[in-house]
Structure formats: C-alpha cells, structure tokens
CSV table of C-alpha atoms in Angstrom, one decimal:
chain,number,residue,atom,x,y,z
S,858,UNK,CA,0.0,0.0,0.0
S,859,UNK,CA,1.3,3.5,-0.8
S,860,UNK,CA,2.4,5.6,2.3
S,861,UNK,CA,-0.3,7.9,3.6
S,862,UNK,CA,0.6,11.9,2.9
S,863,UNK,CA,-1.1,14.8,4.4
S,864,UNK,CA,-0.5,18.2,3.1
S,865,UNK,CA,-1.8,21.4,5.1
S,866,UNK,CA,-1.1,25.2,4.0
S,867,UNK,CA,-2.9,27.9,4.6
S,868,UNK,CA,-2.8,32.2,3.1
S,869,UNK,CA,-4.9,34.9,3.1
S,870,UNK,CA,-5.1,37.1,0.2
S,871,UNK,CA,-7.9,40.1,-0.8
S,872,UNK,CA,-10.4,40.5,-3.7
S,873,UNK,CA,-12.6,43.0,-5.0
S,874,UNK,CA,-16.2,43.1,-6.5
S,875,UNK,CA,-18.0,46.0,-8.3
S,876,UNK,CA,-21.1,46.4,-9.3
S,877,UNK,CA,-24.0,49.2,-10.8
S,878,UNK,CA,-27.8,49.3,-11.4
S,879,UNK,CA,-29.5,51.1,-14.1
S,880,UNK,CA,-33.2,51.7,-14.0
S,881,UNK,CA,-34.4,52.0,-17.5
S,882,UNK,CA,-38.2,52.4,-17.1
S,883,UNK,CA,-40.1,52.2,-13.6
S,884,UNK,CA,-40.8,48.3,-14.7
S,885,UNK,CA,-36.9,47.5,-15.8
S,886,UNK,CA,-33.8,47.3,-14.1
S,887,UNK,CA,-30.3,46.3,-15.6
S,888,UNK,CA,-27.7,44.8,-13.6
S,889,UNK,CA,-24.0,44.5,-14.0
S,890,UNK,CA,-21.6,42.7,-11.5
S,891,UNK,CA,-17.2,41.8,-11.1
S,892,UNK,CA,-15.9,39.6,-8.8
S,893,UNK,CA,-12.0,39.8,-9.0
S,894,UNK,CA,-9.6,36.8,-9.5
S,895,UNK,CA,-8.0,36.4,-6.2
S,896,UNK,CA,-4.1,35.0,-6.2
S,897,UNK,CA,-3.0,32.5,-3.0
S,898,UNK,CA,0.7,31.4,-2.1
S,899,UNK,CA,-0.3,28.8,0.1
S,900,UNK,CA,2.4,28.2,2.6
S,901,UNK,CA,2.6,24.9,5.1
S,902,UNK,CA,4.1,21.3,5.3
S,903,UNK,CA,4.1,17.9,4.2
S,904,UNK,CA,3.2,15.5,6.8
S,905,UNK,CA,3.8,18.7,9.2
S,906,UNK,CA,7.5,18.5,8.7
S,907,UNK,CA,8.4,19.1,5.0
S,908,UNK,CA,8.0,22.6,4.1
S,909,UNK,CA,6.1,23.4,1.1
S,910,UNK,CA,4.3,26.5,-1.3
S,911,UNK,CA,1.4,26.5,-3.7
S,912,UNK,CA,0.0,28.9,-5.7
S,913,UNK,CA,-3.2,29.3,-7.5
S,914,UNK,CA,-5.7,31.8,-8.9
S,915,UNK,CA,-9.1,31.4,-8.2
S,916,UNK,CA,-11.1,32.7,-11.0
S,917,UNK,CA,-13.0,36.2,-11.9
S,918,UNK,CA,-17.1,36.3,-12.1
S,919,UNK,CA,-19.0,38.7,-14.2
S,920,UNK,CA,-22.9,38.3,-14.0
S,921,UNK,CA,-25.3,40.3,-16.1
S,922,UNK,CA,-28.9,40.3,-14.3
S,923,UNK,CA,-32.1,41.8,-15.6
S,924,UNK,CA,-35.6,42.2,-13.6
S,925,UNK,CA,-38.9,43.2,-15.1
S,926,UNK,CA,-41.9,43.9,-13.7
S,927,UNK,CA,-44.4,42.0,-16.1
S,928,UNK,CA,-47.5,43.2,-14.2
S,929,UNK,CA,-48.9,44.0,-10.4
S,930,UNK,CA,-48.6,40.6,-9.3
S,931,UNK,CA,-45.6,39.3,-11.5
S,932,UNK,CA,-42.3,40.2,-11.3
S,933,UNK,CA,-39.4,38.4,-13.6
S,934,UNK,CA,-35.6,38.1,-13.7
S,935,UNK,CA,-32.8,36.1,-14.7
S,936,UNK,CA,-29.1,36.8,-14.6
S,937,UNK,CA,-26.0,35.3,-17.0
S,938,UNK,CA,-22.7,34.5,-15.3
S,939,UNK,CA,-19.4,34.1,-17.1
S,940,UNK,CA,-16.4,32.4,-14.8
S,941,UNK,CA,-13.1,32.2,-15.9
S,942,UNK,CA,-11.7,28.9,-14.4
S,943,UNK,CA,-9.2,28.6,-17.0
S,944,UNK,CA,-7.2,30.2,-14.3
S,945,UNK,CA,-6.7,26.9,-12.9
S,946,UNK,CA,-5.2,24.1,-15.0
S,947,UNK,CA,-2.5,22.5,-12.1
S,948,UNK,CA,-1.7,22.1,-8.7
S,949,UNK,CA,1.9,22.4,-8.5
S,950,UNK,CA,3.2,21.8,-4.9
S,951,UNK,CA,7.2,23.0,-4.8
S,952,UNK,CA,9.3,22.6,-1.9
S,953,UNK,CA,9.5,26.0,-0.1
S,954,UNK,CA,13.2,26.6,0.1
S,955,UNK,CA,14.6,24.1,-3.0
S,956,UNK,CA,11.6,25.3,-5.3
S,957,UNK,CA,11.7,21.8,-6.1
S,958,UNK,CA,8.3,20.6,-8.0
S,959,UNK,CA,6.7,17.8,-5.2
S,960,UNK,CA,3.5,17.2,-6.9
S,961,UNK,CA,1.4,18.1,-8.9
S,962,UNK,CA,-2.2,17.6,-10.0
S,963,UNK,CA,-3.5,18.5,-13.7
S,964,UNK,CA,-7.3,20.0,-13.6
S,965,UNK,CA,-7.1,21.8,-17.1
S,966,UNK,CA,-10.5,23.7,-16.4
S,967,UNK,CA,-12.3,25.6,-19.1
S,968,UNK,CA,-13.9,29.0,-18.2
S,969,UNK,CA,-18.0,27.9,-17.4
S,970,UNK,CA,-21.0,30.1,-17.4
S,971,UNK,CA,-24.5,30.2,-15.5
S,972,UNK,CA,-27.9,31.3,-16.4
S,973,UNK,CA,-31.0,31.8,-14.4
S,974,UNK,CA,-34.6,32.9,-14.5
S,975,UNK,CA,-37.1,33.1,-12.2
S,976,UNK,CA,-40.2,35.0,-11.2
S,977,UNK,CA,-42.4,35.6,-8.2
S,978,UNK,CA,-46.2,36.0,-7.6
S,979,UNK,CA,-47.5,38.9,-5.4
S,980,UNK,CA,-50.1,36.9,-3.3
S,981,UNK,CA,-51.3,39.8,-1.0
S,982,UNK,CA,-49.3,43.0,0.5
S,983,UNK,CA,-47.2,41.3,2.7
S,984,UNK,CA,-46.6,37.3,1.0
S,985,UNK,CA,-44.8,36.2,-2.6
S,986,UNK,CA,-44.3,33.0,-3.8
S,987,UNK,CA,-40.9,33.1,-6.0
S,988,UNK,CA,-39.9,30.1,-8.3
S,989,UNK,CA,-36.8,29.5,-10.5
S,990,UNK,CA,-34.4,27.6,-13.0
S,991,UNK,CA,-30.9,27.8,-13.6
S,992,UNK,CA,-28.3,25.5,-15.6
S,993,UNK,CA,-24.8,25.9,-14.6
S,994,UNK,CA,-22.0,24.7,-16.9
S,995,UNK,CA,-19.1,23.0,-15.1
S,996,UNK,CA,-15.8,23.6,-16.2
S,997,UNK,CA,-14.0,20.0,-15.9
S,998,UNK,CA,-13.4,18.2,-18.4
S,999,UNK,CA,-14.7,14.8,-18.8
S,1000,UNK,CA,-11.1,13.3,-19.3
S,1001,UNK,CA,-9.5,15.1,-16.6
S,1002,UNK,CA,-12.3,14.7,-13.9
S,1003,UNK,CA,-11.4,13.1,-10.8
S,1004,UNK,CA,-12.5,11.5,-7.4
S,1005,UNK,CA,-11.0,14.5,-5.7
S,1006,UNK,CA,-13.6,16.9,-7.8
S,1007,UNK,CA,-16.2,15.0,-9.6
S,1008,UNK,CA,-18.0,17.8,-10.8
S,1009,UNK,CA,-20.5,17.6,-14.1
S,1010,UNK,CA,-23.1,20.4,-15.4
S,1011,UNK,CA,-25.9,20.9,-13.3
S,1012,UNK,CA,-29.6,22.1,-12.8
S,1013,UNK,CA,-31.3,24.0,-10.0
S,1014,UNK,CA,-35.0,24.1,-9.2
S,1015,UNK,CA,-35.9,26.2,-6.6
S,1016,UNK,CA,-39.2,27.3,-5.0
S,1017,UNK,CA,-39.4,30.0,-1.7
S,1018,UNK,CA,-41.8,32.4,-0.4
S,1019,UNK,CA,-41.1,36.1,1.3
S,1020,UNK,CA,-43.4,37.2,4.4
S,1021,UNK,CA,-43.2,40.7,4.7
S,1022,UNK,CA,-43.5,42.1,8.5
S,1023,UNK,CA,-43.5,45.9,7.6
S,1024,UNK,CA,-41.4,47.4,10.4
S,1025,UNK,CA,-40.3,44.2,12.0
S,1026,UNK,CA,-38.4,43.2,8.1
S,1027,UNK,CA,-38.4,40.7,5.9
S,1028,UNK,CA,-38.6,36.9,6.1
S,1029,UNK,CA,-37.4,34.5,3.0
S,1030,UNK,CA,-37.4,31.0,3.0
S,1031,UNK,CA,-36.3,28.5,0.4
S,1032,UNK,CA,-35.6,24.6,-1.2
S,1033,UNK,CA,-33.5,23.8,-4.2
S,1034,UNK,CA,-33.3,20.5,-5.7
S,1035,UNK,CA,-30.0,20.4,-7.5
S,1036,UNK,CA,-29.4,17.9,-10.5
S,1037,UNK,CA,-26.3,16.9,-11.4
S,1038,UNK,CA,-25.3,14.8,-14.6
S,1039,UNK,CA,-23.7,11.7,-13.2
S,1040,UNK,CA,-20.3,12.5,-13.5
S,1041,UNK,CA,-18.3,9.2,-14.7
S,1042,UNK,CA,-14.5,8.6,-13.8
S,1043,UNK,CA,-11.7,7.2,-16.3
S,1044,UNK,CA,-8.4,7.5,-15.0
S,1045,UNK,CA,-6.4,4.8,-14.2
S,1046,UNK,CA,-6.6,2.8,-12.2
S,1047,UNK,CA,-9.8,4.4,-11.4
S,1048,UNK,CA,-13.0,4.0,-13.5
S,1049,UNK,CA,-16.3,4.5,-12.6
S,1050,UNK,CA,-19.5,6.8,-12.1
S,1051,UNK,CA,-21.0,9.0,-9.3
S,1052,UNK,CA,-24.5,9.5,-8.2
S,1053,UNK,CA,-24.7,13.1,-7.4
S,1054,UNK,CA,-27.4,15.2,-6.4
S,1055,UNK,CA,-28.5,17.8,-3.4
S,1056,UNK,CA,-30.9,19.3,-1.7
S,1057,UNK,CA,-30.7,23.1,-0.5
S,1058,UNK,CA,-32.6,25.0,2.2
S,1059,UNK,CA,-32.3,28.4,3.0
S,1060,UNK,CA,-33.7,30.8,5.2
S,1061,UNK,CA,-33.3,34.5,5.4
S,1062,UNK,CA,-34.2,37.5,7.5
S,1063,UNK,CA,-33.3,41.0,6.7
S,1064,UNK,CA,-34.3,44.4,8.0
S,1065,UNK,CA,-33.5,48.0,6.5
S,1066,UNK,CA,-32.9,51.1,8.6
C-alpha cells in the first residue's frame, strides 16, 4: 500500500467586487456585476515536517442580471454569469526553500458560465411565492475529472416564499433540488461513475434602517 501523505497550507489574500444598477423604465432594471480573480501562495508542510508552497488563482465572475416587472402581481428576472476557471489548470506543490516541483495535479479547467430565471407572484401586501431555474455549466473536463472533484453540469429548481412584516423586516425561506449529470471517472486505475445530487434550504431575515 502506498504511504499515507497529508499536506496542510494555509494564506490569506484580498479580492474585490464592483457592481452598478441602471433603471431604465419604472418596470426594468439592468444589472451588471465583477468579482476579481484572487491569487493564494499557500504556505505549510508535508506530513507537518516538509515545508512546502502553492499557488493558484481562483477565477474572476461577471454576471449580467435583468428584472422586469411583467404586471402587479408578477415580477421576472434572470441573470447570465461568465467564470473564468481557466485560471486553474494544475496544482503544483514545490518545496519551499529548494523550489523543487513535489506534486502536482492537472485539472485543465475551461472558463463555465451560469444562467438563471425566475419569477415571483405577489399573493397579497405582505406574502410572494418566488420560483426559479438555472443550468450551470461545469468547467471540468470529462477526461480530466477526478475523485478528488467529480463535478459535471448541473440544474437548480428552486421554489421559496417572502413574508413581509413591515417594520419588524423581511422573512425568506427557500428549497433547491440540484441535479447533477452523473459524472463518470476514467483515469487509471480508477474508473467509474457517481450519483450526485443535493438538496438546499435556506432561510433569510433581513431588515433595513
């Protein structure tokens, strides 16, 4: 059997997002959004003795959202979001003060994107029932996938409701089922496929002042 490793690092690094809201009409708004790419030097040991760096980029988001009020009851929107996880094609571990390559682990990602729509349905002043859909494209590749990140495209189907208390703020609750396409394996010596799915539940309670 092949010796057991464990690797631990650790970094902290800082990001940015920005973001604006246009209003064309009373019944439209546009919405643009950046997340930043954020760069990590992880720092830390091999089997807490050997020391050891890593970097890697974790990718930028830009999303492009819409909402429309359709009439008084109905309200619409759905947002498009483009990730660049071509960012990421290794993980290179190097020893810290050699800069000798340890290890490394190929994930050749390809840069994914998300879309979404949904709507929700006024019921009275203070309740709305809110529904949605939303495929997301996974970047892995179905010849580099692996048991450490079996990931494969997916579908969300949500449903939620909002209770409005006025004064006392807001209450939103919420269930996604989330569909994933059985991701298969075939890298050897490993082959084989995953059943993957997941349920979601959320609840929410805000208040402005």
């Amino acid at each position: 059997p092949g010796a057991l490793v464990t690797l631990k690092g650790d970094d902290a690094s800082w990001g940015w997002n920005a973001g604006a809201l246009f209003t064309l009409s009373p019944a439209m708004r546009v919405g643009i959004a950046y997340r930043s790419a954020i760069k990590h030097r992880l720092e830390g040991t091999i089997n807490g003795a050997l020391p050891i760096r890593a970097d890697v980029e974790l990718p930028d988001t830009f999303t492009l959202s819409v909402w429309q009020q359709v009439s008084d009851r109905w309200e619409a929107m759905g947002d498009l979001s483009y990730t660049r996880w071509s960012t990421l094609q290794s993980f290179d571990v190097y020893h810290r003060t050699f800069g000798a390559l340890l290890s490394s682990e190929t994930f050749k990602y390809d840069d994914s994107w998300r879309i979404a729509w949904g709507a929700a349905y006024k019921v009275n002043e203070a309740a709305k029932l809110k529904f949605g859909i939303a495929y997301d494209r996974t970047p892995v590749r179905n010849e580099f996938r692996s048991a450490r990140v079996p990931d494969n495209d997916r579908l969300w189907l949500s449903l939620g409701g909002q209770w409005n208390t006025g004064s006392y703020g807001k209450v939103d609750v919420g269930y996604t089922y989330l569909y994933v396409k059985d991701p298969s394996i075939a890298q050897a010596p490993l082959a084989g496929k995953y059943d993957a799915s997941a349920h979601i539940v959320g609840v929410q309670y805000s208040v402005g002042f």
